[in-house]
Short mmCIF file of C-alpha atoms in Angstrom, two decimals:
data_model
loop_
_atom_site.label_atom_id
_atom_site.label_comp_id
_atom_site.label_asym_id
_atom_site.label_seq_id
_atom_site.Cartn_x
_atom_site.Cartn_y
_atom_site.Cartn_z
CA MET A 9 162.30 30.61 142.46
CA ASP A 10 163.14 33.57 140.46
CA ASN A 11 162.80 31.80 137.25
CA PRO A 12 159.19 30.69 137.63
CA ILE A 13 158.18 34.20 138.63
CA VAL A 14 159.96 35.73 135.70
CA LEU A 15 158.46 33.17 133.48
CA ALA A 16 155.05 33.90 134.86
CA VAL A 17 155.53 37.61 134.38
CA ILE A 18 156.80 37.10 130.89
CA GLY A 19 153.89 34.83 130.18
CA LEU A 20 151.47 37.40 131.55
CA VAL A 21 153.03 40.15 129.47
CA VAL A 22 152.93 37.99 126.40
CA GLY A 23 149.26 37.13 127.13
CA VAL A 24 148.40 40.76 127.50
CA ILE A 25 150.13 41.63 124.26
CA ILE A 26 148.42 38.75 122.44
CA GLY A 27 145.05 39.87 123.90
CA TYR A 28 145.65 43.41 122.84
CA ILE A 29 146.52 42.28 119.33
CA ILE A 30 143.42 40.13 119.15
CA ALA A 31 141.23 43.02 120.43
CA LYS A 32 142.66 45.40 117.86
CA ALA A 33 142.02 42.85 115.17
CA LEU A 34 138.42 42.42 116.28
CA GLU A 35 137.93 46.20 116.57
CA LYS A 36 139.31 46.74 113.10
CA ASN A 37 137.01 44.08 111.73
CA ASN A 38 134.00 45.76 113.41
CA ALA A 39 135.09 49.17 112.18
CA SER A 40 135.32 47.95 108.61
CA LYS A 41 131.84 46.46 108.92
CA LEU A 42 130.48 49.75 110.27
CA ILE A 43 132.19 51.70 107.49
CA LYS A 44 130.71 49.42 104.89
CA SER A 45 127.29 49.74 106.47
CA ALA A 46 127.61 53.52 106.65
CA LYS A 47 128.73 53.72 103.03
CA LYS A 48 125.82 51.59 102.04
CA SER A 49 123.37 53.79 104.04
CA ALA A 50 124.91 56.95 102.58
CA ALA A 51 124.59 55.58 99.08
CA SER A 52 120.96 54.72 99.76
CA ILE A 53 120.26 58.20 101.24
CA ILE A 54 121.95 59.88 98.28
CA LYS A 55 119.94 57.77 95.90
CA ASP A 56 116.69 58.62 97.69
CA ALA A 57 117.68 62.30 97.82
CA ASN A 58 118.41 62.32 94.10
CA HIS A 59 115.09 60.62 93.40
CA GLU A 60 113.17 63.09 95.64
CA GLY A 61 115.04 66.05 94.16
CA GLU A 62 114.07 64.95 90.66
CA SER A 63 110.43 64.66 91.81
CA ILE A 64 110.48 68.12 93.43
CA LYS A 65 112.16 69.55 90.37
CA LYS A 66 109.45 68.16 88.13
CA ASP A 67 106.71 69.55 90.45
CA LYS A 68 108.31 72.99 90.55
CA ILE A 69 108.67 72.98 86.79
CA LEU A 70 104.98 72.07 86.44
CA GLN A 71 103.97 74.78 88.94
CA ALA A 72 106.12 77.33 87.13
CA LYS A 73 104.52 76.36 83.82
CA GLU A 74 101.01 76.66 85.31
CA LYS A 75 101.85 80.06 86.87
CA PHE A 76 103.27 81.22 83.58
CA ILE A 77 100.14 80.12 81.75
CA GLU A 78 97.94 81.90 84.36
CA LEU A 79 99.96 85.12 84.20
CA LYS A 80 99.94 84.93 80.44
CA ALA A 81 96.13 84.58 80.45
CA GLU A 82 95.74 87.55 82.83
CA HIS A 83 98.13 89.60 80.72
CA GLU A 84 96.16 88.76 77.64
CA LYS A 85 92.93 89.81 79.41
CA VAL A 86 94.51 93.12 80.43
CA ILE A 87 95.74 93.65 76.90
CA LEU A 88 92.30 92.83 75.50
CA SER A 89 90.66 95.22 78.01
CA ARG A 90 93.07 97.98 77.12
CA ASP A 91 92.53 97.33 73.43
CA LYS A 92 88.78 97.48 73.99
CA LYS A 93 89.05 100.77 75.94
CA MET A 94 91.32 102.22 73.29
CA ALA A 95 88.85 101.16 70.63
CA GLU A 96 85.99 102.80 72.55
CA ALA A 97 88.06 105.95 73.11
CA GLU A 98 88.92 106.08 69.42
CA LYS A 99 85.25 105.65 68.57
CA ARG A 100 84.28 108.49 70.95
CA ILE A 101 86.99 110.68 69.48
CA ARG A 102 85.75 109.93 65.97
CA ASP A 103 82.18 110.76 67.08
CA LYS A 104 83.37 114.00 68.72
CA GLU A 105 85.28 114.92 65.59
CA SER A 106 82.24 114.28 63.45
CA GLN A 107 80.06 116.25 65.88
CA VAL A 108 82.56 119.13 65.98
CA SER A 109 82.76 119.18 62.23
CA SER A 110 78.97 119.18 62.04
CA GLU A 111 78.80 122.04 64.57
CA LEU A 112 81.44 123.96 62.67
CA SER A 113 79.49 123.59 59.46
CA LYS A 114 76.30 124.74 61.23
CA THR A 115 78.14 127.66 62.78
CA LYS A 116 79.53 128.68 59.42
CA LYS A 117 76.07 128.46 57.94
CA ILE A 118 74.56 130.54 60.79
CA ASN A 119 77.34 133.13 60.51
CA ALA A 120 76.71 133.39 56.81
CA GLU A 121 72.97 133.83 57.38
CA ALA A 122 73.65 136.41 60.10
CA GLU A 123 75.95 138.37 57.82
CA ASN A 124 73.30 138.32 55.12
CA LYS A 125 70.64 139.50 57.61
CA ILE A 126 72.93 142.26 58.90
CA LYS A 127 73.49 143.45 55.36
CA ASP A 128 69.73 143.32 54.75
CA TYR A 129 69.03 145.25 58.00
CA ASN A 130 71.62 147.87 57.18
CA HIS A 131 70.07 148.27 53.78
CA ARG A 132 66.61 148.64 55.31
CA LEU A 133 67.93 151.15 57.88
CA ASP A 134 69.35 153.25 55.09
CA ILE A 135 65.99 153.15 53.33
CA LEU A 136 64.16 154.04 56.59
CA ASP A 137 66.51 156.94 57.27
CA LYS A 138 65.84 158.26 53.79
CA LYS A 139 62.09 157.81 54.26
CA GLN A 140 62.23 159.51 57.70
CA VAL A 141 63.99 162.47 56.17
CA GLU A 142 61.34 162.59 53.48
CA VAL A 143 58.50 162.30 56.03
CA ASP A 144 60.00 165.08 58.16
CA ARG A 145 60.28 167.26 55.07
CA LEU A 146 56.68 166.54 54.09
CA HIS A 147 55.44 167.12 57.69
CA LYS A 148 57.25 170.42 57.85
CA SER A 149 55.79 171.39 54.51
CA GLN A 150 52.27 170.43 55.67
CA VAL A 151 52.68 172.38 58.90
CA GLU A 152 53.81 175.43 56.94
CA GLN A 153 50.82 175.10 54.65
CA LEU A 154 48.45 174.73 57.63
CA GLU A 155 50.00 177.80 59.28
CA VAL A 156 49.42 179.76 56.08
CA ILE A 157 45.82 178.50 55.79
CA SER A 158 44.87 179.00 59.48
CA SER A 159 46.98 182.11 60.01
CA LEU A 160 48.22 180.41 63.32
CA SER A 161 51.63 179.04 64.20
CA ALA A 162 52.03 175.40 65.32
CA GLU A 163 52.73 176.45 68.94
CA GLU A 164 49.62 178.64 69.08
CA ALA A 165 47.43 175.86 67.65
CA LYS A 166 48.87 173.38 70.15
CA ALA A 167 48.20 175.79 73.03
CA GLN A 168 44.57 176.28 71.95
CA LEU A 169 44.09 172.49 71.72
CA VAL A 170 45.61 171.93 75.18
CA GLU A 171 43.39 174.60 76.75
CA SER A 172 40.33 173.06 75.15
CA LEU A 173 41.26 169.59 76.43
CA LYS A 174 42.01 170.98 79.90
CA GLY A 175 38.58 172.58 80.21
CA GLU A 176 36.83 169.45 79.01
CA ALA A 177 38.89 167.19 81.35
CA LYS A 178 38.30 169.51 84.32
CA SER A 179 34.56 169.49 83.75
CA ASP A 180 34.49 165.67 83.50
CA ALA A 181 36.68 165.33 86.61
CA MET A 182 34.49 167.65 88.69
CA ALA A 183 31.38 165.70 87.66
CA TYR A 184 33.06 162.39 88.58
CA ILE A 185 34.31 163.74 91.92
CA GLN A 186 30.88 165.10 92.80
CA SER A 187 29.17 161.79 92.03
CA THR A 188 31.84 159.85 93.96
CA LEU A 189 31.49 162.12 97.01
CA GLU A 190 27.72 161.79 97.00
CA GLU A 191 27.99 158.01 96.76
CA ALA A 192 30.60 157.95 99.56
CA LYS A 193 28.37 160.08 101.82
CA MET A 194 25.49 157.71 101.26
CA THR A 195 27.49 154.52 101.92
CA ALA A 196 30.26 155.59 104.35
CA GLN A 197 28.16 155.54 107.49
CA GLN A 198 26.54 152.26 106.50
CA GLU A 199 29.94 150.62 105.76
CA ALA A 200 31.43 151.91 109.04
CA LYS A 201 28.52 150.47 111.01
CA LYS A 202 28.89 147.20 109.15
CA VAL A 203 32.60 146.94 110.01
CA ILE A 204 32.03 147.78 113.69
CA ILE A 205 29.08 145.39 114.05
CA ASN A 206 30.98 142.55 112.37
CA THR A 207 33.95 143.19 114.68
CA ILE A 208 31.83 143.22 117.84
CA GLN A 209 29.95 140.07 116.82
CA ARG A 210 33.19 138.17 116.20
CA ILE A 211 34.61 139.02 119.64
CA GLY A 212 32.74 137.60 122.63
CA THR A 213 34.18 138.03 126.12
CA GLU A 214 32.89 137.53 129.62
CA GLU A 215 32.44 140.64 131.69
CA ALA A 216 33.38 140.34 135.37
CA VAL A 217 33.83 143.36 137.60
CA ASP A 218 36.75 143.03 140.03
CA ASN A 219 35.99 143.57 143.68
CA CYS A 220 38.18 144.37 146.63
CA VAL A 221 37.58 141.23 148.70
CA SER A 222 39.01 137.71 148.44
CA VAL A 223 37.82 134.71 150.43
CA PHE A 224 40.45 132.32 151.81
CA ASN A 225 38.92 128.92 152.47
CA ILE A 226 40.20 126.80 155.37
CA GLU A 227 39.57 123.20 156.36
CA SER A 228 38.31 123.90 159.87
CA ASP A 229 37.70 126.83 162.20
CA ASP A 230 40.61 125.69 164.41
CA VAL A 231 42.96 127.26 161.87
CA LYS A 232 41.47 130.70 162.62
CA GLY A 233 42.93 130.67 166.13
CA ARG A 234 46.39 129.80 164.84
CA ILE A 235 46.18 132.59 162.24
CA ILE A 236 45.14 135.11 164.90
CA GLY A 237 47.92 133.96 167.27
CA ARG A 238 48.52 134.81 170.90
CA GLU A 239 46.99 138.22 171.62
CA GLY A 240 46.55 138.71 167.86
CA ARG A 241 50.27 138.98 167.08
CA ASN A 242 50.11 136.69 164.01
CA ILE A 243 47.26 138.54 162.32
CA ARG A 244 48.93 141.89 163.06
CA ALA A 245 52.18 140.60 161.53
CA ILE A 246 50.33 139.46 158.38
CA GLU A 247 48.53 142.82 158.05
CA ALA A 248 51.78 144.74 158.59
CA ALA A 249 53.73 142.66 156.07
CA THR A 250 51.10 142.62 153.32
CA GLY A 251 48.99 145.74 153.89
CA VAL A 252 45.82 143.65 153.66
CA GLU A 253 43.05 143.65 156.21
CA ILE A 254 42.37 140.14 157.56
CA ILE A 255 38.72 139.72 158.64
CA VAL A 256 38.13 136.70 160.87
CA ASP A 257 34.43 136.49 161.74
CA ASP A 258 31.75 133.83 162.22
CA THR A 259 31.78 132.82 158.55
CA PRO A 260 32.36 129.04 158.64
CA GLU A 261 35.61 127.75 157.15
CA ALA A 262 36.51 131.08 155.54
CA ILE A 263 38.69 134.13 156.19
CA ILE A 264 38.09 137.38 154.29
CA LEU A 265 41.01 139.37 152.79
CA SER A 266 40.14 143.00 152.10
CA CYS A 267 42.34 145.38 150.09
CA PHE A 268 41.86 147.66 147.09
CA ASP A 269 45.23 146.55 145.62
CA SER A 270 44.76 143.14 143.99
CA VAL A 271 48.52 142.46 144.05
CA ARG A 272 48.66 142.82 147.83
CA ARG A 273 45.52 140.72 148.15
CA GLU A 274 47.00 137.91 146.05
CA ILE A 275 50.28 138.00 148.03
CA ALA A 276 48.31 137.73 151.28
CA ARG A 277 46.21 134.84 149.94
CA LEU A 278 49.21 132.82 148.74
CA SER A 279 51.16 133.57 151.93
CA LEU A 280 48.24 132.36 154.10
CA HIS A 281 47.98 129.21 151.99
CA LYS A 282 51.69 128.45 152.52
CA LEU A 283 51.54 129.20 156.24
CA VAL A 284 48.47 127.04 156.83
CA THR A 285 49.91 124.18 154.75
CA ASP A 286 53.27 124.34 156.53
CA GLY A 287 51.72 124.74 159.98
CA ARG A 288 54.43 127.06 161.33
CA ILE A 289 52.70 130.39 161.94
CA HIS A 290 54.64 133.05 163.86
CA PRO A 291 55.77 136.62 163.03
CA ALA A 292 59.28 135.72 161.81
CA ARG A 293 57.95 132.94 159.59
CA ILE A 294 55.20 135.23 158.30
CA GLU A 295 57.71 137.86 157.13
CA GLU A 296 59.84 135.21 155.45
CA VAL A 297 56.89 133.67 153.60
CA VAL A 298 55.57 137.08 152.48
CA LYS A 299 58.97 138.01 150.97
CA LYS A 300 59.16 134.72 149.10
CA THR A 301 55.59 135.15 147.87
CA GLN A 302 56.35 138.65 146.60
CA LYS A 303 59.20 137.22 144.49
CA GLN A 304 56.87 134.46 143.27
CA ILE A 305 54.25 137.03 142.21
CA GLU A 306 56.92 138.99 140.30
CA GLN A 307 57.86 135.84 138.41
CA GLU A 308 54.19 135.04 137.80
CA ILE A 309 53.71 138.54 136.34
CA ILE A 310 56.41 137.80 133.76
CA GLU A 311 54.82 134.44 132.91
CA VAL A 312 51.38 136.07 132.49
CA GLY A 313 52.91 138.65 130.13
CA LYS A 314 54.60 135.93 128.06
CA ARG A 315 51.43 133.84 127.82
CA THR A 316 49.41 136.88 126.76
CA VAL A 317 51.72 137.90 123.89
CA ILE A 318 51.95 134.26 122.74
CA ASP A 319 48.15 133.86 122.76
CA LEU A 320 47.75 137.03 120.68
CA GLY A 321 50.53 136.09 118.24
CA ILE A 322 52.67 139.13 119.06
CA HIS A 323 56.43 138.65 118.55
CA ASN A 324 59.66 140.48 119.48
CA LEU A 325 58.10 142.47 122.33
CA HIS A 326 60.66 144.03 124.68
CA PRO A 327 61.02 142.16 128.04
CA GLU A 328 60.14 145.31 130.00
CA LEU A 329 56.90 145.70 128.05
CA ILE A 330 56.13 142.02 128.72
CA LYS A 331 56.46 142.74 132.47
CA VAL A 332 54.10 145.71 132.13
CA VAL A 333 51.56 143.51 130.31
CA GLY A 334 51.80 140.96 133.14
CA ARG A 335 51.23 143.64 135.79
CA MET A 336 47.96 144.55 134.03
CA LYS A 337 46.44 141.38 135.51
CA TYR A 338 46.49 143.06 138.91
CA ARG A 339 45.15 146.45 137.79
CA SER A 340 41.66 147.61 136.94
CA SER A 341 40.20 150.45 134.88
CA TYR A 342 36.80 151.63 136.13
CA GLY A 343 36.35 148.21 137.71
CA GLN A 344 37.27 146.38 134.48
CA ASN A 345 40.35 144.13 134.66
CA LEU A 346 43.05 145.96 132.69
CA LEU A 347 44.64 142.85 131.16
CA GLN A 348 41.27 141.48 130.07
CA HIS A 349 40.36 144.88 128.62
CA SER A 350 43.68 145.15 126.73
CA ARG A 351 43.37 141.61 125.33
CA GLU A 352 39.85 142.40 124.13
CA VAL A 353 40.97 145.67 122.52
CA ALA A 354 43.85 143.80 120.80
CA LYS A 355 41.47 141.23 119.32
CA LEU A 356 39.01 143.92 118.25
CA CYS A 357 41.82 145.90 116.59
CA GLY A 358 43.05 142.78 114.76
CA VAL A 359 39.59 142.01 113.35
CA MET A 360 38.82 145.62 112.40
CA ALA A 361 42.23 146.12 110.78
CA ALA A 362 41.75 142.94 108.74
CA GLU A 363 38.34 144.24 107.58
CA LEU A 364 39.97 147.51 106.47
CA GLY A 365 43.01 145.88 104.82
CA ILE A 366 45.55 147.04 107.44
CA ASN A 367 48.23 144.87 109.06
CA PRO A 368 46.29 142.98 111.80
CA LYS A 369 49.43 141.99 113.76
CA LEU A 370 50.48 145.62 114.14
CA ALA A 371 46.92 146.52 115.17
CA LYS A 372 46.91 143.79 117.84
CA ARG A 373 50.22 145.11 119.15
CA ALA A 374 48.87 148.64 119.47
CA GLY A 375 45.63 147.40 121.07
CA LEU A 376 47.47 145.36 123.71
CA LEU A 377 49.84 148.21 124.62
CA HIS A 378 47.38 151.12 124.49
CA ASP A 379 46.84 151.22 128.29
CA ILE A 380 50.35 150.35 129.55
CA GLY A 381 50.58 153.86 130.97
CA LYS A 382 48.01 152.85 133.62
CA VAL A 383 50.68 150.64 135.27
CA PRO A 384 53.24 153.26 136.38
CA ASP A 385 56.57 152.27 137.96
CA ALA A 386 57.16 155.38 140.08
CA GLU A 387 55.11 158.07 141.79
CA ALA A 388 56.47 160.66 139.33
CA ASP A 389 54.80 158.79 136.47
CA MET A 390 51.39 159.23 138.12
CA GLU A 391 51.35 162.91 137.07
CA THR A 392 51.67 162.08 133.34
CA PRO A 393 48.49 161.13 131.41
CA HIS A 394 48.50 157.38 130.86
CA ALA A 395 48.29 157.68 127.07
CA ILE A 396 51.36 159.94 126.90
CA LEU A 397 53.24 157.79 129.43
CA GLY A 398 52.43 154.65 127.42
CA MET A 399 53.61 156.31 124.21
CA GLN A 400 56.89 157.33 125.89
CA TRP A 401 57.47 153.76 127.07
CA ALA A 402 56.69 152.36 123.61
CA GLU A 403 59.18 154.79 122.02
CA LYS A 404 61.78 153.92 124.67
CA TYR A 405 61.52 150.19 123.96
CA GLY A 406 61.66 150.46 120.16
CA GLU A 407 58.04 150.18 119.01
CA LYS A 408 57.09 151.44 115.54
CA ASP A 409 55.80 154.97 114.96
CA GLU A 410 52.29 153.69 114.08
CA VAL A 411 52.03 151.87 117.43
CA CYS A 412 53.41 154.80 119.44
CA ASN A 413 51.04 157.27 117.78
CA ALA A 414 48.05 154.96 118.34
CA ILE A 415 48.91 154.66 122.07
CA GLY A 416 49.38 158.39 122.55
CA ALA A 417 46.35 159.46 120.51
CA HIS A 418 43.67 157.04 121.72
CA HIS A 419 42.37 159.73 124.14
CA ASP A 420 43.16 162.64 121.75
CA GLU A 421 46.14 163.90 123.78
CA ILE A 422 48.14 164.12 120.54
CA GLU A 423 47.26 164.31 116.84
CA MET A 424 46.43 161.07 114.99
CA LYS A 425 48.96 160.57 112.18
CA PHE A 426 48.19 157.00 111.11
CA LEU A 427 44.98 155.09 110.38
CA LEU A 428 45.85 152.68 113.21
CA ALA A 429 45.17 155.40 115.82
CA PRO A 430 41.39 155.80 115.24
CA ILE A 431 41.04 151.99 115.09
CA VAL A 432 42.57 151.67 118.58
CA GLN A 433 40.40 154.53 119.86
CA VAL A 434 37.21 152.95 118.51
CA CYS A 435 38.08 149.46 119.84
CA ASP A 436 38.92 150.92 123.27
CA ALA A 437 35.49 152.57 123.33
CA ILE A 438 33.78 149.34 122.22
CA SER A 439 35.45 147.33 125.00
CA GLY A 440 34.65 149.88 127.69
CA ALA A 441 31.08 150.42 126.53
CA ARG A 442 29.96 146.79 126.86
CA PRO A 443 27.16 146.40 129.43
CA GLY A 444 28.67 145.53 132.81
CA ALA A 445 32.26 146.10 131.67
CA ARG A 446 32.99 149.11 133.87
CA ARG A 447 31.84 150.67 137.06
CA GLN A 448 32.78 154.23 137.91
CA VAL A 449 32.15 153.90 141.66
CA LEU A 450 34.74 151.20 142.23
CA ASP A 451 37.41 153.10 140.36
CA SER A 452 36.85 156.29 142.34
CA TYR A 453 36.90 154.24 145.55
CA ILE A 454 40.27 152.66 144.66
CA GLN A 455 41.65 156.07 143.68
CA ARG A 456 40.60 157.47 147.06
CA LEU A 457 42.47 154.68 148.88
CA LYS A 458 45.57 155.29 146.77
CA ASP A 459 45.40 159.00 147.57
CA LEU A 460 45.24 158.13 151.28
CA GLU A 461 48.46 156.11 151.05
CA ASP A 462 50.16 158.80 148.92
CA ILE A 463 49.47 161.42 151.60
CA ALA A 464 51.22 159.25 154.20
CA PHE A 465 54.24 158.70 151.95
CA GLY A 466 54.61 162.47 151.64
CA PHE A 467 55.92 162.68 155.24
CA GLN A 468 59.52 162.05 156.33
CA GLY A 469 60.35 158.67 157.89
CA VAL A 470 57.32 156.73 156.55
CA LYS A 471 58.34 153.21 155.52
CA LYS A 472 54.98 151.64 154.64
CA ALA A 473 51.40 152.88 154.42
CA TYR A 474 48.29 150.75 154.05
CA ALA A 475 44.71 151.95 153.63
CA ILE A 476 42.43 149.36 155.30
CA GLN A 477 38.90 149.06 156.66
CA ALA A 478 37.50 150.27 153.30
CA GLY A 479 39.41 153.52 153.68
CA ARG A 480 38.28 154.18 157.25
CA GLU A 481 41.75 153.49 158.65
CA LEU A 482 45.23 154.42 157.45
CA ARG A 483 47.96 152.28 159.02
CA VAL A 484 51.42 153.88 158.78
CA ILE A 485 54.67 152.03 159.60
CA VAL A 486 57.65 154.30 160.27
CA GLU A 487 61.41 153.80 160.53
CA ASN A 488 62.37 153.72 164.22
CA GLU A 489 65.78 155.34 163.54
CA LYS A 490 64.20 158.44 161.98
CA VAL A 491 60.98 158.79 164.00
CA SER A 492 60.82 158.83 167.81
CA ASP A 493 57.75 158.00 169.92
CA GLN A 494 56.91 161.68 170.30
CA ASN A 495 57.40 162.25 166.57
CA ALA A 496 55.11 159.29 165.86
CA ALA A 497 52.27 160.99 167.74
CA ASP A 498 52.95 164.25 165.92
CA LEU A 499 53.09 162.39 162.59
CA SER A 500 49.71 160.80 163.22
CA PHE A 501 48.19 164.23 163.91
CA ASN A 502 49.82 165.86 160.88
CA ILE A 503 48.67 163.09 158.53
CA SER A 504 45.10 163.32 159.84
CA GLN A 505 45.11 167.08 159.32
CA LYS A 506 46.48 166.65 155.79
CA ILE A 507 43.74 164.13 154.95
CA GLN A 508 41.08 166.41 156.42
CA THR A 509 42.35 169.36 154.38
CA ASP A 510 43.08 167.73 151.01
CA MET A 511 40.53 164.94 150.64
CA THR A 512 36.79 164.42 150.45
CA TYR A 513 35.58 161.20 152.08
CA PRO A 514 32.55 159.80 153.89
CA GLY A 515 32.70 159.21 157.66
CA GLN A 516 36.00 159.25 159.54
CA VAL A 517 39.56 158.13 158.78
CA LYS A 518 41.59 156.68 161.65
CA VAL A 519 45.37 157.22 161.30
CA THR A 520 47.49 154.64 163.17
CA VAL A 521 51.26 155.17 163.25
CA ILE A 522 53.27 152.07 164.22
CA ARG A 523 56.87 152.36 165.42
CA GLU A 524 58.63 149.09 166.15
CA THR A 525 62.07 148.57 167.66
CA ARG A 526 63.91 145.32 167.03
CA ALA A 527 67.10 144.08 168.65
CA VAL A 528 68.78 141.29 166.69
CA ASN A 529 71.87 139.31 167.66
CA ILE A 530 73.31 136.07 166.33
CA ALA A 531 74.67 133.30 168.56
CA LYS A 532 77.64 131.56 166.95
#
């Protein structure tokens, strides 16, 4: 049995070997075919690559040739441009050289002519000098001969001639002066009247005399009760805060405000308008509104001053003087509104100064400021005449000497040094002399009320003083810390005695001293 198995194994081994040999032979055959195919493909690829490389090479060579030709053309253009510029530059240089040479030749020619002229002038100067010497010699000889003939020296003859000319000139001058003076006397008054009449005719203003009463219109009579308040406390608070008498009578839909001071009257009117519009009317609210209105009036005064100087064309006026001009709106002079009067005087001064050939702007400035002394800031200023006070203010705030002198001299308190001063004086008289412009009675009445209040302020502890009821009552508010109830009664008596002694007035004056105590605390 072993032999068949061995034989089988041997046969299997031999079959495997023979199969392996056959596989190797087949693999080798396939490998040779693949190698041949690869070599053939490689040869084809190399051939194609060589062909493509030759094509690319030819294209690159063509592109390089085209680029070269393009660069060569550009280079030639640049060279041609440079050659052209160089040719132009050379041409300009040649032109400049020819021009310079021409200028040099002209300059040489001019220099030669100048040298010839200088020589000629020097020659002429020498001749003139010789002739001058000869003339001087001949003149001296003639003078000596004349002295011998006239038996007078040259100085004596000259003196006699001068004296003769002096006498003749003096006689002619006196005759001319006399004729001029006579002509001036004949025409001066006529020309002055002409200037004044032309000035008055060119300025037309409305004349309205200020009064001491304002009417506050209301929508219905129901508002009167709210203004009066419970037991009259609201109306008393308004009168105490503003110093204006509130008259509530049967006049339909109207309340009358009476006060000689137009500023107080305006504050009361505006305060009432705010209170009625707002609807809250009680003492605390009244005091608050009055304080706010006072500040509003102060601001309005500044605005009025600015508008006035702008309307008149006056520039660079000091802010303090602008405030004074604004306060003029609430002042009067013999019943004539002070701001209206000052504006009119300024316009008159401008026109008259233009007629006389003087600076009209400076004249307007002096005319507007001539009565600023009538708006004093303190009681001490009341003792100084308003013209002097106004001049002092103008000097303080940098006004020119002409303006200051015109302000101070318009009532002849000081000497007039400039022509502007009589112009302001005349224009002030023209404005005040218009029919209906002023009323002496009203001014004296307002002065009497001011004097009443000033008497009250002269006593210790007086906080406020208001003259009401057309001067028939003086209402005095005192400081409760300084004045007791007993002192208040004594103060009322002393003030009444002072008024009786120092003042002249019709009827009676009732003095009411009010002392109020307030206790204020804040809940936090």
